[in-house]
PDB file of N, CA, C and O in Angstrom:
ATOM      1  N   MET P1313      92.897 137.613  83.284  1.00  0.00           N
ATOM      2  CA  MET P1313      93.135 139.027  83.427  1.00  0.00           C
ATOM      3  C   MET P1313      93.576 139.636  82.095  1.00  0.00           C
ATOM      4  O   MET P1313      93.241 140.782  81.807  1.00  0.00           O
ATOM      5  N   ALA P1314      94.333 138.867  81.308  1.00  0.00           N
ATOM      6  CA  ALA P1314      94.801 139.389  80.027  1.00  0.00           C
ATOM      7  C   ALA P1314      93.633 139.752  79.117  1.00  0.00           C
ATOM      8  O   ALA P1314      93.705 140.725  78.372  1.00  0.00           O
ATOM      9  N   GLN P1315      92.538 138.994  79.188  1.00  0.00           N
ATOM     10  CA  GLN P1315      91.378 139.267  78.343  1.00  0.00           C
ATOM     11  C   GLN P1315      90.720 140.596  78.663  1.00  0.00           C
ATOM     12  O   GLN P1315      90.029 141.160  77.815  1.00  0.00           O
ATOM     13  N   ILE P1316      90.914 141.112  79.879  1.00  0.00           N
ATOM     14  CA  ILE P1316      90.339 142.410  80.227  1.00  0.00           C
ATOM     15  C   ILE P1316      91.409 143.500  80.261  1.00  0.00           C
ATOM     16  O   ILE P1316      91.187 144.583  80.772  1.00  0.00           O
ATOM     17  N   GLY P1317      92.585 143.176  79.703  1.00  0.00           N
ATOM     18  CA  GLY P1317      93.634 144.179  79.563  1.00  0.00           C
ATOM     19  C   GLY P1317      94.473 144.431  80.794  1.00  0.00           C
ATOM     20  O   GLY P1317      95.115 145.472  80.900  1.00  0.00           O
ATOM     21  N   VAL P1318      94.499 143.486  81.744  1.00  0.00           N
ATOM     22  CA  VAL P1318      95.288 143.665  82.958  1.00  0.00           C
ATOM     23  C   VAL P1318      96.463 142.688  82.929  1.00  0.00           C
ATOM     24  O   VAL P1318      96.277 141.483  82.798  1.00  0.00           O
ATOM     25  N   THR P1319      97.669 143.239  83.025  1.00  0.00           N
ATOM     26  CA  THR P1319      98.870 142.413  83.115  1.00  0.00           C
ATOM     27  C   THR P1319      99.195 142.248  84.590  1.00  0.00           C
ATOM     28  O   THR P1319      99.269 143.240  85.319  1.00  0.00           O
ATOM     29  N   THR P1320      99.365 141.005  85.015  1.00  0.00           N
ATOM     30  CA  THR P1320      99.602 140.760  86.431  1.00  0.00           C
ATOM     31  C   THR P1320     101.050 140.379  86.689  1.00  0.00           C
ATOM     32  O   THR P1320     101.733 139.825  85.845  1.00  0.00           O
ATOM     33  N   SER P1321     101.484 140.696  87.897  1.00  0.00           N
ATOM     34  CA  SER P1321     102.780 140.238  88.386  1.00  0.00           C
ATOM     35  C   SER P1321     102.514 138.930  89.139  1.00  0.00           C
ATOM     36  O   SER P1321     101.361 138.549  89.322  1.00  0.00           O
ATOM     37  N   PRO P1322     103.541 138.231  89.592  1.00  0.00           N
ATOM     38  CA  PRO P1322     103.284 136.991  90.334  1.00  0.00           C
ATOM     39  C   PRO P1322     102.370 137.221  91.541  1.00  0.00           C
ATOM     40  O   PRO P1322     102.421 138.263  92.181  1.00  0.00           O
ATOM     41  N   ALA P1323     101.536 136.233  91.809  1.00  0.00           N
ATOM     42  CA  ALA P1323     100.624 136.291  92.951  1.00  0.00           C
ATOM     43  C   ALA P1323     101.396 136.063  94.250  1.00  0.00           C
ATOM     44  O   ALA P1323     102.466 135.453  94.254  1.00  0.00           O
ATOM     45  N   VAL P1324     100.825 136.539  95.342  1.00  0.00           N
ATOM     46  CA  VAL P1324     101.393 136.317  96.674  1.00  0.00           C
ATOM     47  C   VAL P1324     100.441 135.399  97.421  1.00  0.00           C
ATOM     48  O   VAL P1324      99.239 135.666  97.493  1.00  0.00           O
ATOM     49  N   GLU P1325     100.959 134.291  97.931  1.00  0.00           N
ATOM     50  CA  GLU P1325     100.142 133.346  98.694  1.00  0.00           C
ATOM     51  C   GLU P1325     100.661 133.256 100.116  1.00  0.00           C
ATOM     52  O   GLU P1325     101.871 133.231 100.342  1.00  0.00           O
ATOM     53  N   ARG P1326      99.718 133.188 101.056  1.00  0.00           N
ATOM     54  CA  ARG P1326     100.055 133.052 102.474  1.00  0.00           C
ATOM     55  C   ARG P1326      99.347 131.815 103.020  1.00  0.00           C
ATOM     56  O   ARG P1326      98.226 131.917 103.513  1.00  0.00           O
ATOM     57  N   PRO P1327      99.986 130.648 102.938  1.00  0.00           N
ATOM     58  CA  PRO P1327      99.358 129.438 103.479  1.00  0.00           C
ATOM     59  C   PRO P1327      99.567 129.331 104.982  1.00  0.00           C
ATOM     60  O   PRO P1327     100.615 129.725 105.504  1.00  0.00           O
ATOM     61  N   GLU P1328      98.554 128.832 105.674  1.00  0.00           N
ATOM     62  CA  GLU P1328      98.690 128.592 107.110  1.00  0.00           C
ATOM     63  C   GLU P1328      97.854 127.372 107.496  1.00  0.00           C
ATOM     64  O   GLU P1328      96.747 127.194 107.000  1.00  0.00           O
ATOM     65  N   PRO P1329      98.399 126.524 108.362  1.00  0.00           N
ATOM     66  CA  PRO P1329      97.620 125.398 108.859  1.00  0.00           C
ATOM     67  C   PRO P1329      96.692 125.860 109.973  1.00  0.00           C
ATOM     68  O   PRO P1329      97.026 126.777 110.733  1.00  0.00           O
ATOM     69  N   ARG P1330      95.534 125.261 110.033  1.00  0.00           N
ATOM     70  CA  ARG P1330      94.603 125.549 111.128  1.00  0.00           C
ATOM     71  C   ARG P1330      93.531 124.470 111.145  1.00  0.00           C
ATOM     72  O   ARG P1330      93.518 123.591 110.300  1.00  0.00           O
ATOM     73  N   GLN P1331      92.631 124.562 112.116  1.00  0.00           N
ATOM     74  CA  GLN P1331      91.524 123.612 112.210  1.00  0.00           C
ATOM     75  C   GLN P1331      90.328 124.136 111.420  1.00  0.00           C
ATOM     76  O   GLN P1331      90.073 125.350 111.376  1.00  0.00           O
ATOM     77  N   ALA P1332      89.607 123.223 110.814  1.00  0.00           N
ATOM     78  CA  ALA P1332      88.425 123.572 110.031  1.00  0.00           C
ATOM     79  C   ALA P1332      87.313 124.077 110.938  1.00  0.00           C
ATOM     80  O   ALA P1332      87.133 123.584 112.052  1.00  0.00           O
ATOM     81  N   THR P1333      86.576 125.063 110.452  1.00  0.00           N
ATOM     82  CA  THR P1333      85.371 125.491 111.156  1.00  0.00           C
ATOM     83  C   THR P1333      84.285 124.450 110.899  1.00  0.00           C
ATOM     84  O   THR P1333      84.426 123.584 110.028  1.00  0.00           O
ATOM     85  N   ALA P1334      83.185 124.534 111.633  1.00  0.00           N
ATOM     86  CA  ALA P1334      82.078 123.587 111.438  1.00  0.00           C
ATOM     87  C   ALA P1334      81.546 123.682 110.012  1.00  0.00           C
ATOM     88  O   ALA P1334      81.277 122.662 109.366  1.00  0.00           O
ATOM     89  N   GLU P1335      81.398 124.896 109.487  1.00  0.00           N
ATOM     90  CA  GLU P1335      80.885 125.074 108.124  1.00  0.00           C
ATOM     91  C   GLU P1335      81.848 124.494 107.090  1.00  0.00           C
ATOM     92  O   GLU P1335      81.433 123.807 106.154  1.00  0.00           O
ATOM     93  N   GLU P1336      83.143 124.782 107.245  1.00  0.00           N
ATOM     94  CA  GLU P1336      84.138 124.240 106.311  1.00  0.00           C
ATOM     95  C   GLU P1336      84.153 122.720 106.353  1.00  0.00           C
ATOM     96  O   GLU P1336      84.199 122.057 105.306  1.00  0.00           O
ATOM     97  N   ALA P1337      84.100 122.151 107.556  1.00  0.00           N
ATOM     98  CA  ALA P1337      84.110 120.697 107.698  1.00  0.00           C
ATOM     99  C   ALA P1337      82.916 120.084 106.976  1.00  0.00           C
ATOM    100  O   ALA P1337      83.055 119.079 106.268  1.00  0.00           O
ATOM    101  N   SER P1338      81.751 120.697 107.118  1.00  0.00           N
ATOM    102  CA  SER P1338      80.548 120.192 106.450  1.00  0.00           C
ATOM    103  C   SER P1338      80.702 120.260 104.933  1.00  0.00           C
ATOM    104  O   SER P1338      80.398 119.296 104.226  1.00  0.00           O
ATOM    105  N   LEU P1339      81.184 121.380 104.425  1.00  0.00           N
ATOM    106  CA  LEU P1339      81.343 121.545 102.977  1.00  0.00           C
ATOM    107  C   LEU P1339      82.418 120.627 102.394  1.00  0.00           C
ATOM    108  O   LEU P1339      82.286 120.149 101.263  1.00  0.00           O
ATOM    109  N   LEU P1340      83.475 120.376 103.172  1.00  0.00           N
ATOM    110  CA  LEU P1340      84.589 119.557 102.693  1.00  0.00           C
ATOM    111  C   LEU P1340      84.416 118.068 102.978  1.00  0.00           C
ATOM    112  O   LEU P1340      85.200 117.249 102.513  1.00  0.00           O
ATOM    113  N   GLY P1341      83.408 117.730 103.772  1.00  0.00           N
ATOM    114  CA  GLY P1341      83.184 116.327 104.111  1.00  0.00           C
ATOM    115  C   GLY P1341      84.236 115.763 105.044  1.00  0.00           C
ATOM    116  O   GLY P1341      84.612 114.599 104.931  1.00  0.00           O
ATOM    117  N   ILE P1342      84.710 116.595 105.970  1.00  0.00           N
ATOM    118  CA  ILE P1342      85.711 116.159 106.942  1.00  0.00           C
ATOM    119  C   ILE P1342      85.162 116.416 108.338  1.00  0.00           C
ATOM    120  O   ILE P1342      84.128 117.059 108.501  1.00  0.00           O
ATOM    121  N   GLN P1343      85.865 115.924 109.359  1.00  0.00           N
ATOM    122  CA  GLN P1343      85.429 116.134 110.733  1.00  0.00           C
ATOM    123  C   GLN P1343      85.687 117.573 111.160  1.00  0.00           C
ATOM    124  O   GLN P1343      86.662 118.197 110.734  1.00  0.00           O
ATOM    125  N   LYS P1344      84.806 118.075 112.017  1.00  0.00           N
ATOM    126  CA  LYS P1344      85.008 119.404 112.581  1.00  0.00           C
ATOM    127  C   LYS P1344      86.348 119.426 113.311  1.00  0.00           C
ATOM    128  O   LYS P1344      86.720 118.462 113.968  1.00  0.00           O
ATOM    129  N   ALA P1345      87.072 120.491 113.150  1.00  0.00           N
ATOM    130  CA  ALA P1345      88.390 120.710 113.754  1.00  0.00           C
ATOM    131  C   ALA P1345      89.497 119.884 113.103  1.00  0.00           C
ATOM    132  O   ALA P1345      90.617 119.871 113.595  1.00  0.00           O
ATOM    133  N   ALA P1346      89.208 119.207 111.977  1.00  0.00           N
ATOM    134  CA  ALA P1346      90.274 118.522 111.238  1.00  0.00           C
ATOM    135  C   ALA P1346      91.246 119.570 110.713  1.00  0.00           C
ATOM    136  O   ALA P1346      90.888 120.739 110.531  1.00  0.00           O
ATOM    137  N   LEU P1347      92.469 119.170 110.459  1.00  0.00           N
ATOM    138  CA  LEU P1347      93.463 120.114 109.960  1.00  0.00           C
ATOM    139  C   LEU P1347      93.205 120.466 108.493  1.00  0.00           C
ATOM    140  O   LEU P1347      92.930 119.585 107.673  1.00  0.00           O
ATOM    141  N   VAL P1348      93.297 121.759 108.206  1.00  0.00           N
ATOM    142  CA  VAL P1348      93.176 122.256 106.838  1.00  0.00           C
ATOM    143  C   VAL P1348      94.337 123.202 106.568  1.00  0.00           C
ATOM    144  O   VAL P1348      95.003 123.680 107.490  1.00  0.00           O
ATOM    145  N   THR P1349      94.582 123.446 105.300  1.00  0.00           N
ATOM    146  CA  THR P1349      95.514 124.489 104.901  1.00  0.00           C
ATOM    147  C   THR P1349      94.687 125.625 104.322  1.00  0.00           C
ATOM    148  O   THR P1349      93.951 125.435 103.356  1.00  0.00           O
ATOM    149  N   HIS P1350      94.777 126.785 104.936  1.00  0.00           N
ATOM    150  CA  HIS P1350      94.053 127.977 104.497  1.00  0.00           C
ATOM    151  C   HIS P1350      95.060 128.869 103.783  1.00  0.00           C
ATOM    152  O   HIS P1350      96.030 129.322 104.385  1.00  0.00           O
ATOM    153  N   THR P1351      94.833 129.090 102.492  1.00  0.00           N
ATOM    154  CA  THR P1351      95.737 129.911 101.698  1.00  0.00           C
ATOM    155  C   THR P1351      95.025 131.185 101.282  1.00  0.00           C
ATOM    156  O   THR P1351      93.951 131.135 100.688  1.00  0.00           O
ATOM    157  N   ARG P1352      95.628 132.307 101.607  1.00  0.00           N
ATOM    158  CA  ARG P1352      95.135 133.607 101.142  1.00  0.00           C
ATOM    159  C   ARG P1352      96.013 134.018  99.960  1.00  0.00           C
ATOM    160  O   ARG P1352      97.235 134.107 100.089  1.00  0.00           O
ATOM    161  N   ARG P1353      95.372 134.238  98.814  1.00  0.00           N
ATOM    162  CA  ARG P1353      96.104 134.583  97.598  1.00  0.00           C
ATOM    163  C   ARG P1353      95.698 135.978  97.129  1.00  0.00           C
ATOM    164  O   ARG P1353      94.522 136.322  97.116  1.00  0.00           O
ATOM    165  N   ALA P1354      96.671 136.768  96.734  1.00  0.00           N
ATOM    166  CA  ALA P1354      96.413 138.083  96.159  1.00  0.00           C
ATOM    167  C   ALA P1354      97.224 138.218  94.875  1.00  0.00           C
ATOM    168  O   ALA P1354      98.414 137.899  94.846  1.00  0.00           O
ATOM    169  N   SER P1355      96.549 138.668  93.825  1.00  0.00           N
ATOM    170  CA  SER P1355      97.220 138.953  92.555  1.00  0.00           C
ATOM    171  C   SER P1355      97.236 140.457  92.362  1.00  0.00           C
ATOM    172  O   SER P1355      96.261 141.147  92.683  1.00  0.00           O
ATOM    173  N   TYR P1356      98.325 140.955  91.823  1.00  0.00           N
ATOM    174  CA  TYR P1356      98.521 142.391  91.654  1.00  0.00           C
ATOM    175  C   TYR P1356      98.814 142.720  90.194  1.00  0.00           C
ATOM    176  O   TYR P1356      99.408 141.913  89.478  1.00  0.00           O
ATOM    177  N   SER P1357      98.401 143.922  89.780  1.00  0.00           N
ATOM    178  CA  SER P1357      98.750 144.399  88.446  1.00  0.00           C
ATOM    179  C   SER P1357     100.224 144.774  88.440  1.00  0.00           C
ATOM    180  O   SER P1357     100.863 144.875  89.497  1.00  0.00           O
ATOM    181  N   ASP P1358     100.749 145.009  87.259  1.00  0.00           N
ATOM    182  CA  ASP P1358     102.148 145.444  87.155  1.00  0.00           C
ATOM    183  C   ASP P1358     102.380 146.773  87.863  1.00  0.00           C
ATOM    184  O   ASP P1358     103.506 147.102  88.228  1.00  0.00           O
ATOM    185  N   GLN P1359     101.294 147.541  88.089  1.00  0.00           N
ATOM    186  CA  GLN P1359     101.418 148.812  88.799  1.00  0.00           C
ATOM    187  C   GLN P1359     101.255 148.648  90.308  1.00  0.00           C
ATOM    188  O   GLN P1359     101.253 149.624  91.054  1.00  0.00           O
ATOM    189  N   GLY P1360     101.092 147.407  90.779  1.00  0.00           N
ATOM    190  CA  GLY P1360     100.998 147.147  92.208  1.00  0.00           C
ATOM    191  C   GLY P1360      99.600 147.207  92.794  1.00  0.00           C
ATOM    192  O   GLY P1360      99.426 147.077  93.997  1.00  0.00           O
ATOM    193  N   GLN P1361      98.584 147.387  91.950  1.00  0.00           N
ATOM    194  CA  GLN P1361      97.205 147.425  92.426  1.00  0.00           C
ATOM    195  C   GLN P1361      96.679 146.002  92.601  1.00  0.00           C
ATOM    196  O   GLN P1361      96.859 145.165  91.712  1.00  0.00           O
ATOM    197  N   PRO P1362      96.007 145.688  93.712  1.00  0.00           N
ATOM    198  CA  PRO P1362      95.401 144.364  93.841  1.00  0.00           C
ATOM    199  C   PRO P1362      94.272 144.210  92.822  1.00  0.00           C
ATOM    200  O   PRO P1362      93.464 145.122  92.653  1.00  0.00           O
ATOM    201  N   VAL P1363      94.265 143.092  92.105  1.00  0.00           N
ATOM    202  CA  VAL P1363      93.244 142.862  91.083  1.00  0.00           C
ATOM    203  C   VAL P1363      92.400 141.623  91.347  1.00  0.00           C
ATOM    204  O   VAL P1363      91.340 141.448  90.759  1.00  0.00           O
ATOM    205  N   GLU P1364      92.870 140.750  92.235  1.00  0.00           N
ATOM    206  CA  GLU P1364      92.111 139.538  92.553  1.00  0.00           C
ATOM    207  C   GLU P1364      92.584 138.986  93.894  1.00  0.00           C
ATOM    208  O   GLU P1364      93.782 139.003  94.181  1.00  0.00           O
ATOM    209  N   THR P1365      91.633 138.531  94.702  1.00  0.00           N
ATOM    210  CA  THR P1365      91.987 137.858  95.946  1.00  0.00           C
ATOM    211  C   THR P1365      91.210 136.551  96.036  1.00  0.00           C
ATOM    212  O   THR P1365      90.170 136.394  95.409  1.00  0.00           O
ATOM    213  N   ALA P1366      91.741 135.626  96.811  1.00  0.00           N
ATOM    214  CA  ALA P1366      91.064 134.345  97.006  1.00  0.00           C
ATOM    215  C   ALA P1366      91.427 133.794  98.378  1.00  0.00           C
ATOM    216  O   ALA P1366      92.543 133.969  98.856  1.00  0.00           O
ATOM    217  N   ASP P1367      90.454 133.158  99.018  1.00  0.00           N
ATOM    218  CA  ASP P1367      90.677 132.379 100.232  1.00  0.00           C
ATOM    219  C   ASP P1367      90.408 130.933  99.862  1.00  0.00           C
ATOM    220  O   ASP P1367      89.292 130.591  99.458  1.00  0.00           O
ATOM    221  N   ILE P1368      91.409 130.085 100.000  1.00  0.00           N
ATOM    222  CA  ILE P1368      91.325 128.687  99.591  1.00  0.00           C
ATOM    223  C   ILE P1368      91.517 127.824 100.825  1.00  0.00           C
ATOM    224  O   ILE P1368      92.499 127.984 101.552  1.00  0.00           O
ATOM    225  N   VAL P1369      90.586 126.907 101.072  1.00  0.00           N
ATOM    226  CA  VAL P1369      90.680 126.003 102.216  1.00  0.00           C
ATOM    227  C   VAL P1369      90.644 124.577 101.687  1.00  0.00           C
ATOM    228  O   VAL P1369      89.694 124.182 101.001  1.00  0.00           O
ATOM    229  N   VAL P1370      91.690 123.806 102.008  1.00  0.00           N
ATOM    230  CA  VAL P1370      91.841 122.440 101.529  1.00  0.00           C
ATOM    231  C   VAL P1370      92.194 121.551 102.717  1.00  0.00           C
ATOM    232  O   VAL P1370      93.008 121.945 103.561  1.00  0.00           O
ATOM    233  N   PRO P1371      91.601 120.344 102.815  1.00  0.00           N
ATOM    234  CA  PRO P1371      92.023 119.436 103.888  1.00  0.00           C
ATOM    235  C   PRO P1371      93.542 119.228 103.824  1.00  0.00           C
ATOM    236  O   PRO P1371      94.098 119.000 102.748  1.00  0.00           O
ATOM    237  N   ALA P1372      94.195 119.335 104.956  1.00  0.00           N
ATOM    238  CA  ALA P1372      95.656 119.239 104.998  1.00  0.00           C
ATOM    239  C   ALA P1372      96.162 117.921 104.419  1.00  0.00           C
ATOM    240  O   ALA P1372      97.225 117.880 103.801  1.00  0.00           O
ATOM    241  N   ALA P1373      95.401 116.862 104.576  1.00  0.00           N
ATOM    242  CA  ALA P1373      95.818 115.556 104.064  1.00  0.00           C
ATOM    243  C   ALA P1373      95.845 115.524 102.536  1.00  0.00           C
ATOM    244  O   ALA P1373      96.470 114.638 101.953  1.00  0.00           O
ATOM    245  N   LEU P1374      95.177 116.472 101.886  1.00  0.00           N
ATOM    246  CA  LEU P1374      95.117 116.499 100.422  1.00  0.00           C
ATOM    247  C   LEU P1374      95.967 117.620  99.827  1.00  0.00           C
ATOM    248  O   LEU P1374      95.875 117.912  98.634  1.00  0.00           O
ATOM    249  N   CYS P1375      96.785 118.249 100.652  1.00  0.00           N
ATOM    250  CA  CYS P1375      97.507 119.439 100.211  1.00  0.00           C
ATOM    251  C   CYS P1375      99.007 119.261 100.417  1.00  0.00           C
ATOM    252  O   CYS P1375      99.447 118.824 101.478  1.00  0.00           O
ATOM    253  N   GLU P1376      99.760 119.599  99.388  1.00  0.00           N
ATOM    254  CA  GLU P1376     101.219 119.628  99.501  1.00  0.00           C
ATOM    255  C   GLU P1376     101.655 121.036  99.122  1.00  0.00           C
ATOM    256  O   GLU P1376     101.275 121.555  98.065  1.00  0.00           O
ATOM    257  N   ILE P1377     102.425 121.674  99.956  1.00  0.00           N
ATOM    258  CA  ILE P1377     102.901 123.024  99.680  1.00  0.00           C
ATOM    259  C   ILE P1377     104.326 122.929  99.154  1.00  0.00           C
ATOM    260  O   ILE P1377     105.202 122.365  99.805  1.00  0.00           O
ATOM    261  N   VAL P1378     104.538 123.462  97.950  1.00  0.00           N
ATOM    262  CA  VAL P1378     105.842 123.406  97.303  1.00  0.00           C
ATOM    263  C   VAL P1378     106.233 124.816  96.888  1.00  0.00           C
ATOM    264  O   VAL P1378     105.424 125.547  96.313  1.00  0.00           O
ATOM    265  N   TYR P1379     107.452 125.210  97.189  1.00  0.00           N
ATOM    266  CA  TYR P1379     107.946 126.528  96.828  1.00  0.00           C
ATOM    267  C   TYR P1379     109.109 126.397  95.853  1.00  0.00           C
ATOM    268  O   TYR P1379     109.920 125.487  95.982  1.00  0.00           O
ATOM    269  N   GLU P1380     109.173 127.309  94.922  1.00  0.00           N
ATOM    270  CA  GLU P1380     110.330 127.419  94.048  1.00  0.00           C
ATOM    271  C   GLU P1380     111.021 128.730  94.397  1.00  0.00           C
ATOM    272  O   GLU P1380     110.385 129.794  94.397  1.00  0.00           O
ATOM    273  N   VAL P1381     112.288 128.658  94.721  1.00  0.00           N
ATOM    274  CA  VAL P1381     113.033 129.844  95.122  1.00  0.00           C
ATOM    275  C   VAL P1381     114.059 130.136  94.032  1.00  0.00           C
ATOM    276  O   VAL P1381     115.014 129.376  93.847  1.00  0.00           O
ATOM    277  N   PRO P1382     113.845 131.233  93.291  1.00  0.00           N
ATOM    278  CA  PRO P1382     114.825 131.554  92.243  1.00  0.00           C
ATOM    279  C   PRO P1382     116.160 131.965  92.834  1.00  0.00           C
ATOM    280  O   PRO P1382     116.219 132.590  93.881  1.00  0.00           O
ATOM    281  N   VAL P1383     117.229 131.581  92.148  1.00  0.00           N
ATOM    282  CA  VAL P1383     118.574 131.939  92.598  1.00  0.00           C
ATOM    283  C   VAL P1383     119.232 132.738  91.489  1.00  0.00           C
ATOM    284  O   VAL P1383     119.292 132.306  90.344  1.00  0.00           O
ATOM    285  N   ASN P1384     119.696 133.931  91.834  1.00  0.00           N
ATOM    286  CA  ASN P1384     120.435 134.748  90.875  1.00  0.00           C
ATOM    287  C   ASN P1384     121.877 134.323  90.884  1.00  0.00           C
ATOM    288  O   ASN P1384     122.543 134.413  91.919  1.00  0.00           O
ATOM    289  N   ARG P1385     122.344 133.855  89.762  1.00  0.00           N
ATOM    290  CA  ARG P1385     123.741 133.401  89.686  1.00  0.00           C
ATOM    291  C   ARG P1385     124.586 134.542  89.136  1.00  0.00           C
ATOM    292  O   ARG P1385     124.328 135.060  88.061  1.00  0.00           O
ATOM    293  N   GLN P1386     125.574 134.893  89.904  1.00  0.00           N
ATOM    294  CA  GLN P1386     126.496 135.955  89.481  1.00  0.00           C
ATOM    295  C   GLN P1386     127.723 135.319  88.871  1.00  0.00           C
ATOM    296  O   GLN P1386     128.265 134.348  89.412  1.00  0.00           O
ATOM    297  N   GLN P1387     128.146 135.869  87.755  1.00  0.00           N
ATOM    298  CA  GLN P1387     129.368 135.360  87.130  1.00  0.00           C
ATOM    299  C   GLN P1387     130.571 135.997  87.795  1.00  0.00           C
ATOM    300  O   GLN P1387     130.567 137.179  88.114  1.00  0.00           O
ATOM    301  N   VAL P1388     131.590 135.192  88.000  1.00  0.00           N
ATOM    302  CA  VAL P1388     132.804 135.676  88.656  1.00  0.00           C
ATOM    303  C   VAL P1388     133.851 135.984  87.632  1.00  0.00           C
ATOM    304  O   VAL P1388     134.025 135.405  86.652  1.00  0.00           O
TER     305      VAL P1388
END
């Protein structure tokens, strides 16, 4: 995005477990209805405009979801 002059803020991801569709199973080489993690990702400009979206489907057995939660430390 920087190459086209767009500064982005952190992306928002919404992961959810579900069963693979027949098409997804065929493309991923897994059994139909196997568990997958479906992640919807949206990236936004600094002005809040959506600039990129993605739907990512990964077999659940190959996916680990890790979150980093920032903590604001206040001085006493």
